[in-house]
Structures are given as structure tokens and as C-alpha cells.
């Protein structure tokens, strides 16, 4: 393992995580992929092991460790080959909990962040809407203040953990006439009257639940506002750096997993009297793919290093997701080809990997939108600053 970034402690953590996943998660994956729901007990076990608290404050039960522990968690979750399970975990830890920690007050942290770290409460982040996911500023859900309550009306879609989560972190317009300057973020209890969720069927990420959620006059206390009113858009944009880097890391890790599996397979599979890894056409193809993966991986580690030092690496994290997700799709497509007909069979890992990987260039900002953002930063010299 690259010791420029990973210490002996990191390596020990990786080993214990691998052992845990192999023992506690892998035996259940095929069932969860079939039923489309993850058993609740595993959330508690993740909490007990401290995995949800890796980068959160000790005060709320976290471990407050550096970002390379997060890198390891993400990489290893990809290598058990259930994009849906990995997505459910990181939607909780890096989508919902990020907002609780950064913008929540003391009471919110005690009531939501601490139980999230312990694995007692599961969260989701509700931004995308049926009328459009890319145009975040154009969202239609509203939160109207009356006395010491807000009333939320609208609908969200494609929400990961949208059925089983205990609370929802919801973006809504508090001053619609101000566009992106009139948006706020709230934490909402699942049991609040007026919330209904319906499960969506989808190509991949089959173990995770993805839902459309309707909010019909959902009344919440004003104390459930996260951070300052009308500052929600800036909060969402600020956290995109970590979210996009996480998706870039996920992508290089699943590509690496596909390549490792394919090289083992190619060394064992005999065609025309010799193993596949002795054919030059395949060898050259393989090393090209491997190089593409390694270039992304090294770039992602550098961005993680800089983010860990407190730099605002939104441009680099955007590049990380754009390039790594494209690379992963291409690598996995070709790795499936290396396995011939077996690549197409569900008994082998490539079929699920191919399905799951396809979400990479869509979720959390499509590749087209990422190119738009990069064009503004690179060509128009626009600077994005962290929210204050
Ligand atoms: C399985 C899954 C899980 C998800 N989980 C979550 C979640 O937990 N929380 C959440 O809030 N969202 C979630 N999403 C939503 C995801 O972030 C959106 O699907 C994504 O942002 C795109 O929005 P959209 O689907 O509405 O596409 P649209 O915005 O309708 O875009 C459709 C197409 O047009 C392109 N396009 C749009 N505008 C432009 C433009 N200006 N220039 C060029 N091309 C453009 C897009 O790139 C895309 O190819 C999830 C989605 C999926 C599929």
C-alpha cells in the first residue's frame, strides 16, 4: 500500500475492516441485492465498530480520524461488490451526517448526529426533485414559516435510504423569489405526519432503497433548521467537494477490484492451449486499463491529501468524479469482456459491477453538469469559495 499517504495504523485499520466486511457483510449481500433492502442489524454493527464515526467529533461518539481512513472505508466497501450497500452507507455518513455535523446546533448533534454515529438512526439527503435534479437552484419544494414552525410542501426523488431512514435532511425554498439565495436545509423526523415514500425499481444499486418522497404540509419546529435560513445552497455546494471526491474514490476502487478479479481469471482460463494472460492483445489492453485506473487513483489520493489539510479543492474533486467514474465504466466494460460468457453471468462479479458502476456519471452531479462547473472555473475564471 502506498506509504506516502497510508501509515501502519491505516493499514491495520484496512485489515480489520476487510475482516469485518468478509465476516459480517459479504454473507448477506446476495440476499440484500435480491430483496432490495439491507437488514437493520448491520447498521448497528457498523456503529459499534466505529465506522460511522471515523471523521466525526469524539464528543458525539466519533473517532475524529484523518481523511485517509475515509478513503480506506470507501475503497473496501467497493471491493465487496455491492454498489447498493456501499451507497446506503455513504449516503448516511457523507450525505446526511455531513450536514448535521457542519450546520447542526448542539441539540441537533445530540439528537441526530450521535445516534447516527452509533448506528441507531439512519439518515438520507433529499435534494433532487421530479422536476429536475441537476438544476438544484430551481427546486420547487417550499418551507413556509408560521410562528415557531415550518410547513414543508413538495416532492423529492431518487433518494438513497429514502424508505428506511429514520430522519431526512431536506432542502427547501424558504424565499422562492430569491432563487438559490432563498434555500434552507432542515432535519425532519420520518414519523412526522404528511411524509409518504414509495420505492423505485432500478438498473443497479439493487441492495439500496431509492425512493420518491412526498411532503404534504409537513410541520416541523423552527429548531430543525440546519445553519442559517436561506444559506442552504451554499452549504450544499460546500459539501460537494467531499461528496464528489468520495464518488471518485469509489470509482477507482471498483475499477481496481474488477482489474484484480480479471487478472486472476485470465491467469487460470485456458484458450487454444495457453492462459488468457499470455495473449498480447489482452495483455496490452489490460495494462492500458490498469494505467488509467492508477492515474485516477493517484490523483484522487492527492486531492484527499489536500482536502485533509483544509484546502477547498472543489475544482479537483469535480475532476476526480468526472474522470474516475468514466474510467471505471470503461474498465469494468472491458473486464467483463475478458471473462467472455462468464462475464455476463450473475455468478461472476462483472455483471453487477457493470450495472452498479453506470450510476457513477449520473448521481451526485452528472458528468455534463460537472463539465459546466469546470468550464466556469477554468475558462471563465470563476472562483467558488467555501460558505461562511
Ligand atoms: C440510484 C440513484 C440514487 C440517488 N441518490 C440521491 C440522493 O440520495 N439524494 C438526492 O438528492 N439525489 C439523489 N439522486 C439524484 C441524482 O443526483 C440526479 O439523478 C442527478 O443529479 C441528475 O438529475 P436528474 O436525474 O433530474 O436529471 P436532469 O437534471 O433532468 O438531467 C437529464 C440529462 O440532461 C443533462 N443536463 C441537464 N442540464 C444540463 C445542462 N445545463 N447542460 C448539459 N446537460 C444538461 C444531464 O446531465 C442529464 O444527462 C440519485 C439518483 C439515482 C439514480
mmCIF file of N, CA and C and ligand atoms in Angstrom, residues 87 90-91 95 124-136 156-162 169 200 202-205 208-211 240 247 321 359 361-372, ligand 1:
data_model
loop_
_atom_site.group_PDB
_atom_site.id
_atom_site.type_symbol
_atom_site.label_atom_id
_atom_site.label_comp_id
_atom_site.label_asym_id
_atom_site.label_seq_id
_atom_site.Cartn_x
_atom_site.Cartn_y
_atom_site.Cartn_z
ATOM 1 N N UNK A 87 -23.522 2.416 -1.299
ATOM 2 C CA UNK A 87 -24.237 3.691 -1.440
ATOM 3 C C UNK A 87 -25.077 3.990 -0.200
ATOM 4 N N UNK A 90 -22.656 5.233 2.493
ATOM 5 C CA UNK A 90 -22.091 6.583 2.347
ATOM 6 C C UNK A 90 -23.141 7.668 2.221
ATOM 7 N N UNK A 91 -24.373 7.320 1.787
ATOM 8 C CA UNK A 91 -25.438 8.344 1.789
ATOM 9 C C UNK A 91 -25.733 8.757 3.235
ATOM 10 N N UNK A 95 -23.526 12.053 3.126
ATOM 11 C CA UNK A 95 -24.535 12.993 2.628
ATOM 12 C C UNK A 95 -25.312 13.569 3.814
ATOM 13 N N UNK A 124 -30.898 10.250 5.378
ATOM 14 C CA UNK A 124 -30.814 10.398 3.917
ATOM 15 C C UNK A 124 -30.765 11.889 3.600
ATOM 16 N N UNK A 125 -30.347 12.214 2.389
ATOM 17 C CA UNK A 125 -30.285 13.615 1.968
ATOM 18 C C UNK A 125 -31.218 13.813 0.779
ATOM 19 N N UNK A 126 -32.170 14.750 0.928
ATOM 20 C CA UNK A 126 -33.206 14.949 -0.099
ATOM 21 C C UNK A 126 -32.993 16.276 -0.811
ATOM 22 N N UNK A 127 -32.373 16.224 -1.981
ATOM 23 C CA UNK A 127 -32.179 17.433 -2.784
ATOM 24 C C UNK A 127 -32.927 17.310 -4.110
ATOM 25 N N UNK A 128 -32.680 16.206 -4.845
ATOM 26 C CA UNK A 128 -33.246 16.068 -6.198
ATOM 27 C C UNK A 128 -34.772 16.001 -6.166
ATOM 28 N N UNK A 129 -35.378 16.567 -7.208
ATOM 29 C CA UNK A 129 -36.839 16.600 -7.314
ATOM 30 C C UNK A 129 -37.278 16.017 -8.646
ATOM 31 N N UNK A 130 -38.539 15.564 -8.736
ATOM 32 C CA UNK A 130 -39.014 15.005 -10.004
ATOM 33 C C UNK A 130 -38.880 16.004 -11.161
ATOM 34 N N UNK A 131 -39.026 17.288 -10.866
ATOM 35 C CA UNK A 131 -38.962 18.295 -11.944
ATOM 36 C C UNK A 131 -37.529 18.589 -12.381
ATOM 37 N N UNK A 132 -36.525 18.047 -11.658
ATOM 38 C CA UNK A 132 -35.142 18.274 -12.071
ATOM 39 C C UNK A 132 -34.165 18.099 -10.932
ATOM 40 N N UNK A 133 -33.084 17.362 -11.214
ATOM 41 C CA UNK A 133 -32.061 17.130 -10.191
ATOM 42 C C UNK A 133 -30.829 17.989 -10.414
ATOM 43 N N UNK A 134 -30.495 18.231 -11.692
ATOM 44 C CA UNK A 134 -29.277 18.995 -11.985
ATOM 45 C C UNK A 134 -29.427 20.448 -11.552
ATOM 46 N N UNK A 135 -30.618 20.997 -11.805
ATOM 47 C CA UNK A 135 -30.849 22.415 -11.506
ATOM 48 C C UNK A 135 -31.290 22.549 -10.045
ATOM 49 N N UNK A 136 -30.311 22.463 -9.145
ATOM 50 C CA UNK A 136 -30.619 22.480 -7.701
ATOM 51 C C UNK A 136 -31.323 23.785 -7.328
ATOM 52 N N UNK A 156 -39.539 14.980 -3.517
ATOM 53 C CA UNK A 156 -38.131 14.679 -3.813
ATOM 54 C C UNK A 156 -38.090 13.311 -4.487
ATOM 55 N N UNK A 157 -37.066 13.083 -5.286
ATOM 56 C CA UNK A 157 -36.993 11.756 -5.904
ATOM 57 C C UNK A 157 -35.560 11.240 -5.970
ATOM 58 N N UNK A 158 -35.450 9.939 -6.225
ATOM 59 C CA UNK A 158 -34.169 9.214 -6.313
ATOM 60 C C UNK A 158 -33.408 9.264 -4.991
ATOM 61 N N UNK A 159 -34.107 9.286 -3.865
ATOM 62 C CA UNK A 159 -33.411 9.482 -2.588
ATOM 63 C C UNK A 159 -32.921 8.146 -2.024
ATOM 64 N N UNK A 160 -31.600 8.056 -1.862
ATOM 65 C CA UNK A 160 -30.970 6.858 -1.301
ATOM 66 C C UNK A 160 -31.265 6.798 0.195
ATOM 67 N N UNK A 161 -31.667 5.635 0.673
ATOM 68 C CA UNK A 161 -32.158 5.435 2.054
ATOM 69 C C UNK A 161 -33.508 6.136 2.260
ATOM 70 N N UNK A 162 -34.198 6.399 1.156
ATOM 71 C CA UNK A 162 -35.434 7.177 1.220
ATOM 72 C C UNK A 162 -36.593 6.462 1.884
ATOM 73 N N UNK A 169 -32.670 14.752 5.770
ATOM 74 C CA UNK A 169 -32.111 16.096 5.653
ATOM 75 C C UNK A 169 -32.658 16.649 4.333
ATOM 76 N N UNK A 200 -38.496 2.946 -5.646
ATOM 77 C CA UNK A 200 -38.292 2.937 -7.094
ATOM 78 C C UNK A 200 -37.498 1.702 -7.506
ATOM 79 N N UNK A 202 -34.825 -0.120 -10.082
ATOM 80 C CA UNK A 202 -33.749 0.497 -10.854
ATOM 81 C C UNK A 202 -32.761 -0.521 -11.422
ATOM 82 N N UNK A 203 -31.924 -0.060 -12.362
ATOM 83 C CA UNK A 203 -30.971 -0.923 -13.061
ATOM 84 C C UNK A 203 -29.969 -1.579 -12.107
ATOM 85 N N UNK A 204 -29.342 -0.780 -11.284
ATOM 86 C CA UNK A 204 -28.307 -1.303 -10.394
ATOM 87 C C UNK A 204 -28.522 -0.810 -8.971
ATOM 88 N N UNK A 205 -27.420 -0.820 -8.172
ATOM 89 C CA UNK A 205 -27.514 -0.420 -6.758
ATOM 90 C C UNK A 205 -28.734 -1.101 -6.132
ATOM 91 N N UNK A 208 -29.698 -1.106 -2.312
ATOM 92 C CA UNK A 208 -30.082 0.123 -1.606
ATOM 93 C C UNK A 208 -31.509 0.501 -1.978
ATOM 94 N N UNK A 209 -32.208 1.110 -1.014
ATOM 95 C CA UNK A 209 -33.557 1.540 -1.359
ATOM 96 C C UNK A 209 -33.491 2.970 -1.877
ATOM 97 N N UNK A 210 -34.184 3.214 -2.961
ATOM 98 C CA UNK A 210 -34.213 4.532 -3.600
ATOM 99 C C UNK A 210 -35.674 4.922 -3.697
ATOM 100 N N UNK A 211 -36.007 6.124 -3.240
ATOM 101 C CA UNK A 211 -37.435 6.445 -3.102
ATOM 102 C C UNK A 211 -37.811 7.804 -3.647
ATOM 103 N N UNK A 240 -20.174 19.493 -1.634
ATOM 104 C CA UNK A 240 -19.986 18.767 -2.881
ATOM 105 C C UNK A 240 -18.531 18.324 -3.046
ATOM 106 N N UNK A 247 -17.109 9.943 -4.478
ATOM 107 C CA UNK A 247 -17.575 9.206 -5.661
ATOM 108 C C UNK A 247 -16.420 8.888 -6.614
ATOM 109 N N UNK A 321 -14.367 13.138 -9.786
ATOM 110 C CA UNK A 321 -15.597 12.368 -10.089
ATOM 111 C C UNK A 321 -15.783 12.212 -11.589
ATOM 112 N N UNK A 359 -24.154 4.195 -12.530
ATOM 113 C CA UNK A 359 -24.718 5.347 -11.822
ATOM 114 C C UNK A 359 -23.662 6.438 -11.596
ATOM 115 N N UNK A 361 -21.550 8.304 -13.389
ATOM 116 C CA UNK A 361 -21.603 9.600 -14.104
ATOM 117 C C UNK A 361 -22.957 10.308 -14.007
ATOM 118 N N UNK A 362 -23.898 9.755 -13.213
ATOM 119 C CA UNK A 362 -25.239 10.375 -13.082
ATOM 120 C C UNK A 362 -25.457 10.970 -11.681
ATOM 121 N N UNK A 363 -25.299 10.129 -10.650
ATOM 122 C CA UNK A 363 -25.642 10.554 -9.284
ATOM 123 C C UNK A 363 -24.684 11.620 -8.753
ATOM 124 N N UNK A 364 -25.214 12.491 -7.888
ATOM 125 C CA UNK A 364 -24.361 13.484 -7.224
ATOM 126 C C UNK A 364 -23.755 14.491 -8.188
ATOM 127 N N UNK A 365 -24.462 14.810 -9.265
ATOM 128 C CA UNK A 365 -23.940 15.739 -10.285
ATOM 129 C C UNK A 365 -23.541 14.957 -11.519
ATOM 130 N N UNK A 366 -24.292 15.130 -12.618
ATOM 131 C CA UNK A 366 -23.975 14.363 -13.838
ATOM 132 C C UNK A 366 -22.660 14.875 -14.440
ATOM 133 N N UNK A 367 -22.094 14.059 -15.319
ATOM 134 C CA UNK A 367 -20.833 14.467 -15.960
ATOM 135 C C UNK A 367 -21.011 15.772 -16.735
ATOM 136 N N UNK A 368 -22.200 15.937 -17.341
ATOM 137 C CA UNK A 368 -22.436 17.166 -18.118
ATOM 138 C C UNK A 368 -22.397 18.391 -17.198
ATOM 139 N N UNK A 369 -23.026 18.245 -16.034
ATOM 140 C CA UNK A 369 -23.046 19.369 -15.085
ATOM 141 C C UNK A 369 -21.636 19.619 -14.535
ATOM 142 N N UNK A 370 -20.898 18.550 -14.284
ATOM 143 C CA UNK A 370 -19.519 18.732 -13.792
ATOM 144 C C UNK A 370 -18.682 19.472 -14.828
ATOM 145 N N UNK A 371 -18.887 19.147 -16.117
ATOM 146 C CA UNK A 371 -18.139 19.863 -17.175
ATOM 147 C C UNK A 371 -18.532 21.339 -17.207
ATOM 148 N N UNK A 372 -19.823 21.615 -16.968
ATOM 149 C CA UNK A 372 -20.280 23.009 -16.899
ATOM 150 C C UNK A 372 -19.547 23.760 -15.789
HETATM 151 C C1 LIG B 1 -29.827 5.494 -7.775
HETATM 152 C C2 LIG B 1 -29.832 6.971 -7.523
HETATM 153 C C3 LIG B 1 -29.584 7.456 -6.257
HETATM 154 C C4 LIG B 1 -29.639 8.832 -5.997
HETATM 155 N N1 LIG B 1 -29.499 9.291 -4.707
HETATM 156 C C5 LIG B 1 -29.796 10.601 -4.449
HETATM 157 C C6 LIG B 1 -29.871 11.075 -3.090
HETATM 158 O O1 LIG B 1 -29.630 10.333 -2.124
HETATM 159 N N2 LIG B 1 -30.228 12.366 -2.868
HETATM 160 C C7 LIG B 1 -30.506 13.238 -3.899
HETATM 161 O O2 LIG B 1 -30.829 14.393 -3.632
HETATM 162 N N3 LIG B 1 -30.420 12.821 -5.183
HETATM 163 C C8 LIG B 1 -30.091 11.532 -5.488
HETATM 164 N N4 LIG B 1 -30.035 11.098 -6.794
HETATM 165 C C9 LIG B 1 -30.354 12.044 -7.851
HETATM 166 C C10 LIG B 1 -29.190 12.421 -8.762
HETATM 167 O O3 LIG B 1 -28.297 13.263 -8.087
HETATM 168 C C11 LIG B 1 -29.817 13.045 -10.017
HETATM 169 O O4 LIG B 1 -30.397 11.983 -10.770
HETATM 170 C C12 LIG B 1 -28.844 13.808 -10.852
HETATM 171 O O5 LIG B 1 -28.393 14.950 -10.177
HETATM 172 C C13 LIG B 1 -29.444 14.231 -12.203
HETATM 173 O O6 LIG B 1 -30.702 14.834 -12.065
HETATM 174 P P1 LIG B 1 -31.933 14.310 -12.957
HETATM 175 O O7 LIG B 1 -31.967 12.837 -12.860
HETATM 176 O O8 LIG B 1 -33.144 15.056 -12.584
HETATM 177 O O9 LIG B 1 -31.523 14.655 -14.467
HETATM 178 P P2 LIG B 1 -31.812 16.035 -15.248
HETATM 179 O O10 LIG B 1 -31.356 17.157 -14.420
HETATM 180 O O11 LIG B 1 -33.210 16.010 -15.739
HETATM 181 O O12 LIG B 1 -30.831 15.847 -16.494
HETATM 182 C C14 LIG B 1 -31.125 14.936 -17.556
HETATM 183 C C15 LIG B 1 -29.941 14.922 -18.527
HETATM 184 O O13 LIG B 1 -29.729 16.250 -19.049
HETATM 185 C C16 LIG B 1 -28.417 16.691 -18.761
HETATM 186 N N5 LIG B 1 -28.428 18.122 -18.452
HETATM 187 C C17 LIG B 1 -29.219 18.780 -17.562
HETATM 188 N N6 LIG B 1 -28.911 20.091 -17.544
HETATM 189 C C18 LIG B 1 -27.903 20.266 -18.437
HETATM 190 C C19 LIG B 1 -27.126 21.387 -18.861
HETATM 191 N N7 LIG B 1 -27.313 22.607 -18.345
HETATM 192 N N8 LIG B 1 -26.160 21.184 -19.795
HETATM 193 C C20 LIG B 1 -25.945 19.965 -20.318
HETATM 194 N N9 LIG B 1 -26.620 18.858 -19.939
HETATM 195 C C21 LIG B 1 -27.588 19.008 -19.009
HETATM 196 C C22 LIG B 1 -27.965 15.870 -17.552
HETATM 197 O O14 LIG B 1 -26.558 15.785 -17.469
HETATM 198 C C23 LIG B 1 -28.624 14.533 -17.841
HETATM 199 O O15 LIG B 1 -27.824 13.802 -18.713
HETATM 200 C C24 LIG B 1 -29.904 9.739 -7.066
HETATM 201 C C25 LIG B 1 -30.096 9.248 -8.370
HETATM 202 C C26 LIG B 1 -30.091 7.885 -8.595
HETATM 203 C C27 LIG B 1 -30.367 7.398 -9.998
#
